[in-house]
Amino acid sequence: QVQLQESGPGLVEPSETLSLTCAVSGYSITRGYYWGWIRQPPGRGLEWIGTIYHSGTTYYNMSLKSRVTIAVDTSKNQFSLRLSSVTAADTAVYYCARVGQWWYFDYWGQGTLVTVSS
Amino acid sequence: DVQVTQSPSALSASVGDRVTFTCRASQSINNLLAWYQQKPGKAPKLLIYKASTLESGVPSRFSGSGSGTEFTLTISSLQPDDFATYYCQQYNNYLWTFGQGTKVEIK
């Protein structure tokens, strides 16, 4: 059974960089599939942040592209998210997920709340 | 980028009702549309993919249809466990977009 688990600081100061890791178990990232990050501000809808392939190829939401970096660490079977120059608008629950065969998100982490505040 | 618009944003319904939600894409997306159910404090759960394929384990009262730019999710007989928020999601050319969501509330 594929499982994903997000981890990282729950509080980030404005203008700093948000960093999260998604640990994958039950499936080797190197076997294929794409892996993504999605976020959800409190009380609002879902926003796709970006996606990465095990080769390291990345695709980003154009509205966030200048601030986002997604990387993969196949040796640890995990991938990561970095979002720079954060503001209060970046406060959200951040989810990691696997992209299924037909480009949907089939396995999700439980989500982690990141609050941007001083 | 392809935009998706969901309607309605919320609806009130009773147990046993047939309910339908709509998702419209700003351009044709080759049926690469998925539907998710989300309950408070939980991650979204995949219901339907490729517009009309039911994910394994999802009750058959859920169905998806549509093509091109207009898609629908139907719950044939609303059950107490179905009160939640539903999102559509499209994929096109390595870009993903979610709809704004439809919240289903108890009438």
PDB file of C-alpha atoms in Angstrom:
ATOM      1  CA  GLN A   1       0.000   0.000   0.000  1.00  0.00           C
ATOM      2  CA  VAL A   2       1.408   3.339  -1.068  1.00  0.00           C
ATOM      3  CA  GLN A   3       1.705   5.826   1.781  1.00  0.00           C
ATOM      4  CA  LEU A   4       2.908   9.419   1.801  1.00  0.00           C
ATOM      5  CA  GLN A   5       3.831  11.511   4.825  1.00  0.00           C
ATOM      6  CA  GLU A   6       4.584  15.213   4.850  1.00  0.00           C
ATOM      7  CA  SER A   7       6.992  16.711   7.376  1.00  0.00           C
ATOM      8  CA  GLY A   8       8.461  20.108   8.106  1.00  0.00           C
ATOM      9  CA  PRO A   9       8.088  23.221  10.242  1.00  0.00           C
ATOM     10  CA  GLY A  10       4.553  24.258  11.065  1.00  0.00           C
ATOM     11  CA  LEU A  11       5.499  27.919  11.439  1.00  0.00           C
ATOM     12  CA  VAL A  12       7.513  30.022   9.004  1.00  0.00           C
ATOM     13  CA  GLU A  13       8.296  33.709   9.285  1.00  0.00           C
ATOM     14  CA  PRO A  14       7.317  36.108   6.497  1.00  0.00           C
ATOM     15  CA  SER A  15       9.924  36.489   3.734  1.00  0.00           C
ATOM     16  CA  GLU A  16      11.560  33.207   4.730  1.00  0.00           C
ATOM     17  CA  THR A  17      11.542  29.904   2.824  1.00  0.00           C
ATOM     18  CA  LEU A  18       9.022  27.155   3.500  1.00  0.00           C
ATOM     19  CA  SER A  19      10.552  23.674   3.287  1.00  0.00           C
ATOM     20  CA  LEU A  20       8.630  20.411   3.365  1.00  0.00           C
ATOM     21  CA  THR A  21       9.495  16.787   2.694  1.00  0.00           C
ATOM     22  CA  CYS A  22       7.244  13.971   1.536  1.00  0.00           C
ATOM     23  CA  ALA A  23       8.379  10.479   2.507  1.00  0.00           C
ATOM     24  CA  VAL A  24       6.984   7.708   0.319  1.00  0.00           C
ATOM     25  CA  SER A  25       6.586   4.142   1.565  1.00  0.00           C
ATOM     26  CA  GLY A  26       5.192   1.039  -0.101  1.00  0.00           C
ATOM     27  CA  TYR A  27       6.404   2.119  -3.530  1.00  0.00           C
ATOM     28  CA  SER A  28       9.782   3.058  -4.982  1.00  0.00           C
ATOM     29  CA  ILE A  29       9.813   6.491  -6.589  1.00  0.00           C
ATOM     30  CA  THR A  30      12.325   5.191  -9.141  1.00  0.00           C
ATOM     31  CA  ARG A  31       9.735   2.766 -10.549  1.00  0.00           C
ATOM     32  CA  GLY A  32       7.946   5.658 -12.163  1.00  0.00           C
ATOM     33  CA  TYR A  33       4.906   7.902 -11.777  1.00  0.00           C
ATOM     34  CA  TYR A  34       4.901  11.586 -11.119  1.00  0.00           C
ATOM     35  CA  TRP A  35       4.690  13.080  -7.622  1.00  0.00           C
ATOM     36  CA  GLY A  36       3.071  16.347  -6.684  1.00  0.00           C
ATOM     37  CA  TRP A  37       2.393  19.044  -4.121  1.00  0.00           C
ATOM     38  CA  ILE A  38      -1.040  20.611  -3.575  1.00  0.00           C
ATOM     39  CA  ARG A  39      -2.047  23.180  -0.980  1.00  0.00           C
ATOM     40  CA  GLN A  40      -5.291  24.389   0.579  1.00  0.00           C
ATOM     41  CA  PRO A  41      -5.577  27.693   2.456  1.00  0.00           C
ATOM     42  CA  PRO A  42      -7.896  27.518   5.471  1.00  0.00           C
ATOM     43  CA  GLY A  43     -11.528  27.387   4.363  1.00  0.00           C
ATOM     44  CA  ARG A  44     -10.636  27.526   0.688  1.00  0.00           C
ATOM     45  CA  GLY A  45     -10.120  25.234  -2.288  1.00  0.00           C
ATOM     46  CA  LEU A  46      -7.241  23.145  -3.588  1.00  0.00           C
ATOM     47  CA  GLU A  47      -4.332  24.637  -5.528  1.00  0.00           C
ATOM     48  CA  TRP A  48      -1.808  22.571  -7.476  1.00  0.00           C
ATOM     49  CA  ILE A  49       1.747  23.731  -6.737  1.00  0.00           C
ATOM     50  CA  GLY A  50       3.943  21.489  -8.860  1.00  0.00           C
ATOM     51  CA  THR A  51       4.885  17.988  -9.949  1.00  0.00           C
ATOM     52  CA  ILE A  52       8.122  16.058 -10.334  1.00  0.00           C
ATOM     53  CA  TYR A  53       9.163  12.867 -12.109  1.00  0.00           C
ATOM     54  CA  HIS A  54      11.762  10.526 -10.602  1.00  0.00           C
ATOM     55  CA  SER A  55      14.237  11.748 -13.193  1.00  0.00           C
ATOM     56  CA  GLY A  56      13.974  15.218 -11.677  1.00  0.00           C
ATOM     57  CA  THR A  57      11.866  16.812 -14.401  1.00  0.00           C
ATOM     58  CA  THR A  58       9.556  19.382 -12.832  1.00  0.00           C
ATOM     59  CA  TYR A  59       6.382  21.239 -13.746  1.00  0.00           C
ATOM     60  CA  TYR A  60       5.112  24.203 -11.750  1.00  0.00           C
ATOM     61  CA  ASN A  61       1.987  26.300 -11.374  1.00  0.00           C
ATOM     62  CA  MET A  62       2.776  29.449 -13.314  1.00  0.00           C
ATOM     63  CA  SER A  63       1.472  31.645 -10.500  1.00  0.00           C
ATOM     64  CA  LEU A  64       4.078  30.208  -8.104  1.00  0.00           C
ATOM     65  CA  LYS A  65       6.877  29.244 -10.475  1.00  0.00           C
ATOM     66  CA  SER A  66       9.247  32.044  -9.525  1.00  0.00           C
ATOM     67  CA  ARG A  67       9.212  30.952  -5.866  1.00  0.00           C
ATOM     68  CA  VAL A  68       8.904  27.157  -6.022  1.00  0.00           C
ATOM     69  CA  THR A  69      11.483  24.392  -6.167  1.00  0.00           C
ATOM     70  CA  ILE A  70      10.556  20.711  -6.062  1.00  0.00           C
ATOM     71  CA  ALA A  71      13.302  18.101  -5.843  1.00  0.00           C
ATOM     72  CA  VAL A  72      13.497  14.337  -5.525  1.00  0.00           C
ATOM     73  CA  ASP A  73      15.865  12.229  -3.412  1.00  0.00           C
ATOM     74  CA  THR A  74      15.616   8.697  -4.749  1.00  0.00           C
ATOM     75  CA  SER A  75      18.092   7.368  -2.164  1.00  0.00           C
ATOM     76  CA  LYS A  76      15.648   8.295   0.591  1.00  0.00           C
ATOM     77  CA  ASN A  77      12.520   7.648  -1.491  1.00  0.00           C
ATOM     78  CA  GLN A  78      11.236  11.136  -0.855  1.00  0.00           C
ATOM     79  CA  PHE A  79      10.637  14.439  -2.566  1.00  0.00           C
ATOM     80  CA  SER A  80      10.618  17.973  -1.269  1.00  0.00           C
ATOM     81  CA  LEU A  81       9.072  21.410  -1.659  1.00  0.00           C
ATOM     82  CA  ARG A  82      10.699  24.777  -1.149  1.00  0.00           C
ATOM     83  CA  LEU A  83       8.660  27.975  -1.398  1.00  0.00           C
ATOM     84  CA  SER A  84      10.611  31.185  -1.007  1.00  0.00           C
ATOM     85  CA  SER A  85       9.631  34.680   0.108  1.00  0.00           C
ATOM     86  CA  VAL A  86       6.500  33.481   1.870  1.00  0.00           C
ATOM     87  CA  THR A  87       3.699  35.757   3.017  1.00  0.00           C
ATOM     88  CA  ALA A  88       0.532  35.190   5.046  1.00  0.00           C
ATOM     89  CA  ALA A  89      -1.164  34.191   1.781  1.00  0.00           C
ATOM     90  CA  ASP A  90       0.985  31.044   1.757  1.00  0.00           C
ATOM     91  CA  THR A  91      -0.586  29.817   4.987  1.00  0.00           C
ATOM     92  CA  ALA A  92      -2.220  26.527   4.046  1.00  0.00           C
ATOM     93  CA  VAL A  93      -2.412  22.802   4.520  1.00  0.00           C
ATOM     94  CA  TYR A  94       0.206  21.336   2.198  1.00  0.00           C
ATOM     95  CA  TYR A  95      -0.403  17.894   0.716  1.00  0.00           C
ATOM     96  CA  CYS A  96       1.892  15.622  -1.231  1.00  0.00           C
ATOM     97  CA  ALA A  97       0.367  13.096  -3.608  1.00  0.00           C
ATOM     98  CA  ARG A  98       1.130  10.562  -6.330  1.00  0.00           C
ATOM     99  CA  VAL A  99      -0.028  11.206  -9.866  1.00  0.00           C
ATOM    100  CA  GLY A 100      -1.862   8.170 -11.232  1.00  0.00           C
ATOM    101  CA  GLN A 101      -1.828   6.722 -14.732  1.00  0.00           C
ATOM    102  CA  TRP A 102      -4.465   9.100 -16.090  1.00  0.00           C
ATOM    103  CA  TRP A 103      -3.030  12.232 -14.488  1.00  0.00           C
ATOM    104  CA  TYR A 104      -5.167  12.260 -11.357  1.00  0.00           C
ATOM    105  CA  PHE A 105      -3.891  12.228  -7.760  1.00  0.00           C
ATOM    106  CA  ASP A 106      -4.540   8.757  -6.386  1.00  0.00           C
ATOM    107  CA  TYR A 107      -2.562   8.568  -3.141  1.00  0.00           C
ATOM    108  CA  TRP A 108      -2.361  11.538  -0.771  1.00  0.00           C
ATOM    109  CA  GLY A 109      -0.513  12.357   2.422  1.00  0.00           C
ATOM    110  CA  GLN A 110      -2.535  13.445   5.436  1.00  0.00           C
ATOM    111  CA  GLY A 111      -1.464  17.060   4.940  1.00  0.00           C
ATOM    112  CA  THR A 112       0.507  19.419   7.125  1.00  0.00           C
ATOM    113  CA  LEU A 113      -0.530  22.913   8.175  1.00  0.00           C
ATOM    114  CA  VAL A 114       2.059  25.596   7.594  1.00  0.00           C
ATOM    115  CA  THR A 115       1.384  29.001   9.097  1.00  0.00           C
ATOM    116  CA  VAL A 116       3.287  32.069   7.936  1.00  0.00           C
ATOM    117  CA  SER A 117       3.557  34.480  10.832  1.00  0.00           C
ATOM    118  CA  SER A 118       6.105  36.373  12.852  1.00  0.00           C
TER     119      SER A 118
ATOM    120  CA  ASP B   1      -3.550  27.507 -18.677  1.00  0.00           C
ATOM    121  CA  VAL B   2      -6.828  25.619 -18.639  1.00  0.00           C
ATOM    122  CA  GLN B   3      -9.298  26.975 -16.116  1.00  0.00           C
ATOM    123  CA  VAL B   4     -12.108  24.926 -14.598  1.00  0.00           C
ATOM    124  CA  THR B   5     -15.337  26.306 -13.211  1.00  0.00           C
ATOM    125  CA  GLN B   6     -17.511  24.271 -10.880  1.00  0.00           C
ATOM    126  CA  SER B   7     -21.172  24.865 -10.200  1.00  0.00           C
ATOM    127  CA  PRO B   8     -22.950  25.280  -7.943  1.00  0.00           C
ATOM    128  CA  SER B   9     -20.594  26.390  -5.188  1.00  0.00           C
ATOM    129  CA  ALA B  10     -22.917  24.852  -2.611  1.00  0.00           C
ATOM    130  CA  LEU B  11     -26.183  22.971  -2.463  1.00  0.00           C
ATOM    131  CA  SER B  12     -28.559  21.685   0.168  1.00  0.00           C
ATOM    132  CA  ALA B  13     -30.021  18.241  -0.298  1.00  0.00           C
ATOM    133  CA  SER B  14     -31.715  15.452   1.599  1.00  0.00           C
ATOM    134  CA  VAL B  15     -30.768  11.826   2.059  1.00  0.00           C
ATOM    135  CA  GLY B  16     -32.012   9.906  -0.959  1.00  0.00           C
ATOM    136  CA  ASP B  17     -31.849  12.878  -3.346  1.00  0.00           C
ATOM    137  CA  ARG B  18     -30.181  12.652  -6.737  1.00  0.00           C
ATOM    138  CA  VAL B  19     -27.583  15.412  -7.009  1.00  0.00           C
ATOM    139  CA  THR B  20     -25.493  16.587  -9.931  1.00  0.00           C
ATOM    140  CA  PHE B  21     -22.474  18.887 -10.055  1.00  0.00           C
ATOM    141  CA  THR B  22     -20.950  20.460 -13.129  1.00  0.00           C
ATOM    142  CA  CYS B  23     -17.369  21.240 -14.083  1.00  0.00           C
ATOM    143  CA  ARG B  24     -16.592  23.311 -17.174  1.00  0.00           C
ATOM    144  CA  ALA B  25     -13.110  23.595 -18.658  1.00  0.00           C
ATOM    145  CA  SER B  26     -11.941  26.604 -20.638  1.00  0.00           C
ATOM    146  CA  GLN B  27     -10.809  24.298 -23.457  1.00  0.00           C
ATOM    147  CA  SER B  28     -11.101  20.647 -24.415  1.00  0.00           C
ATOM    148  CA  ILE B  29      -9.153  18.415 -22.031  1.00  0.00           C
ATOM    149  CA  ASN B  30      -9.456  14.994 -23.679  1.00  0.00           C
ATOM    150  CA  ASN B  31     -11.565  13.670 -20.788  1.00  0.00           C
ATOM    151  CA  LEU B  32      -8.620  13.930 -18.402  1.00  0.00           C
ATOM    152  CA  LEU B  33     -10.858  15.034 -15.582  1.00  0.00           C
ATOM    153  CA  ALA B  34     -11.102  13.640 -12.054  1.00  0.00           C
ATOM    154  CA  TRP B  35     -13.501  14.124  -9.167  1.00  0.00           C
ATOM    155  CA  TYR B  36     -12.609  14.105  -5.462  1.00  0.00           C
ATOM    156  CA  GLN B  37     -14.533  14.105  -2.213  1.00  0.00           C
ATOM    157  CA  GLN B  38     -13.110  15.955   0.772  1.00  0.00           C
ATOM    158  CA  LYS B  39     -14.325  15.934   4.339  1.00  0.00           C
ATOM    159  CA  PRO B  40     -13.185  18.471   6.972  1.00  0.00           C
ATOM    160  CA  GLY B  41      -9.648  17.878   8.182  1.00  0.00           C
ATOM    161  CA  LYS B  42      -9.030  15.091   5.674  1.00  0.00           C
ATOM    162  CA  ALA B  43      -7.142  14.746   2.414  1.00  0.00           C
ATOM    163  CA  PRO B  44      -9.222  14.588  -0.774  1.00  0.00           C
ATOM    164  CA  LYS B  45     -10.346  11.129  -1.851  1.00  0.00           C
ATOM    165  CA  LEU B  46     -10.373  10.159  -5.512  1.00  0.00           C
ATOM    166  CA  LEU B  47     -13.835   9.143  -6.774  1.00  0.00           C
ATOM    167  CA  ILE B  48     -13.759   9.274 -10.577  1.00  0.00           C
ATOM    168  CA  TYR B  49     -10.965   9.566 -13.124  1.00  0.00           C
ATOM    169  CA  LYS B  50     -10.828   9.899 -16.890  1.00  0.00           C
ATOM    170  CA  ALA B  51     -14.224  11.614 -16.605  1.00  0.00           C
ATOM    171  CA  SER B  52     -16.259   8.461 -16.015  1.00  0.00           C
ATOM    172  CA  THR B  53     -14.115   5.664 -14.538  1.00  0.00           C
ATOM    173  CA  LEU B  54     -15.041   4.792 -10.971  1.00  0.00           C
ATOM    174  CA  GLU B  55     -12.070   4.388  -8.649  1.00  0.00           C
ATOM    175  CA  SER B  56     -11.839   0.986  -6.986  1.00  0.00           C
ATOM    176  CA  GLY B  57     -13.853   0.807  -3.777  1.00  0.00           C
ATOM    177  CA  VAL B  58     -16.027   3.839  -4.523  1.00  0.00           C
ATOM    178  CA  PRO B  59     -19.775   3.129  -4.250  1.00  0.00           C
ATOM    179  CA  SER B  60     -21.638   2.746  -7.515  1.00  0.00           C
ATOM    180  CA  ARG B  61     -24.048   5.566  -6.618  1.00  0.00           C
ATOM    181  CA  PHE B  62     -21.274   7.890  -7.821  1.00  0.00           C
ATOM    182  CA  SER B  63     -20.970   8.349 -11.570  1.00  0.00           C
ATOM    183  CA  GLY B  64     -19.212  10.721 -13.894  1.00  0.00           C
ATOM    184  CA  SER B  65     -19.979  11.758 -17.428  1.00  0.00           C
ATOM    185  CA  GLY B  66     -19.163  14.352 -20.024  1.00  0.00           C
ATOM    186  CA  SER B  67     -16.617  15.117 -22.681  1.00  0.00           C
ATOM    187  CA  GLY B  68     -14.759  17.996 -24.245  1.00  0.00           C
ATOM    188  CA  THR B  69     -15.301  20.895 -21.897  1.00  0.00           C
ATOM    189  CA  GLU B  70     -18.351  19.960 -19.817  1.00  0.00           C
ATOM    190  CA  PHE B  71     -18.427  17.252 -17.191  1.00  0.00           C
ATOM    191  CA  THR B  72     -20.807  16.132 -14.459  1.00  0.00           C
ATOM    192  CA  LEU B  73     -20.621  14.143 -11.236  1.00  0.00           C
ATOM    193  CA  THR B  74     -23.858  12.511 -10.138  1.00  0.00           C
ATOM    194  CA  ILE B  75     -24.756  10.910  -6.836  1.00  0.00           C
ATOM    195  CA  SER B  76     -27.827   8.793  -7.572  1.00  0.00           C
ATOM    196  CA  SER B  77     -29.104   8.575  -3.996  1.00  0.00           C
ATOM    197  CA  LEU B  78     -27.396  10.811  -1.456  1.00  0.00           C
ATOM    198  CA  GLN B  79     -26.274   9.021   1.695  1.00  0.00           C
ATOM    199  CA  PRO B  80     -25.344  10.544   5.094  1.00  0.00           C
ATOM    200  CA  ASP B  81     -21.659   9.823   4.414  1.00  0.00           C
ATOM    201  CA  ASP B  82     -21.793  11.897   1.203  1.00  0.00           C
ATOM    202  CA  PHE B  83     -22.137  15.297   2.856  1.00  0.00           C
ATOM    203  CA  ALA B  84     -18.780  16.788   1.959  1.00  0.00           C
ATOM    204  CA  THR B  85     -17.085  19.087  -0.531  1.00  0.00           C
ATOM    205  CA  TYR B  86     -16.459  17.852  -4.068  1.00  0.00           C
ATOM    206  CA  TYR B  87     -13.701  19.061  -6.394  1.00  0.00           C
ATOM    207  CA  CYS B  88     -13.003  18.469 -10.045  1.00  0.00           C
ATOM    208  CA  GLN B  89      -9.449  18.482 -11.384  1.00  0.00           C
ATOM    209  CA  GLN B  90      -8.234  18.700 -14.958  1.00  0.00           C
ATOM    210  CA  TYR B  91      -4.920  17.808 -16.538  1.00  0.00           C
ATOM    211  CA  ASN B  92      -3.535  19.327 -19.722  1.00  0.00           C
ATOM    212  CA  ASN B  93       0.034  19.480 -20.975  1.00  0.00           C
ATOM    213  CA  TYR B  94       1.728  18.870 -17.608  1.00  0.00           C
ATOM    214  CA  LEU B  95      -0.435  21.418 -15.826  1.00  0.00           C
ATOM    215  CA  TRP B  96      -3.104  20.554 -13.276  1.00  0.00           C
ATOM    216  CA  THR B  97      -6.033  22.728 -12.134  1.00  0.00           C
ATOM    217  CA  PHE B  98      -8.715  22.200  -9.517  1.00  0.00           C
ATOM    218  CA  GLY B  99     -12.215  23.598  -9.549  1.00  0.00           C
ATOM    219  CA  GLN B 100     -13.407  25.793  -6.721  1.00  0.00           C
ATOM    220  CA  GLY B 101     -15.437  23.035  -5.100  1.00  0.00           C
ATOM    221  CA  THR B 102     -19.105  22.257  -4.395  1.00  0.00           C
ATOM    222  CA  LYS B 103     -20.157  21.884  -0.776  1.00  0.00           C
ATOM    223  CA  VAL B 104     -23.058  19.518  -0.175  1.00  0.00           C
ATOM    224  CA  GLU B 105     -24.993  20.343   2.970  1.00  0.00           C
ATOM    225  CA  ILE B 106     -27.912  18.681   4.697  1.00  0.00           C
ATOM    226  CA  LYS B 107     -31.282  20.254   3.944  1.00  0.00           C
TER     227      LYS B 107
END
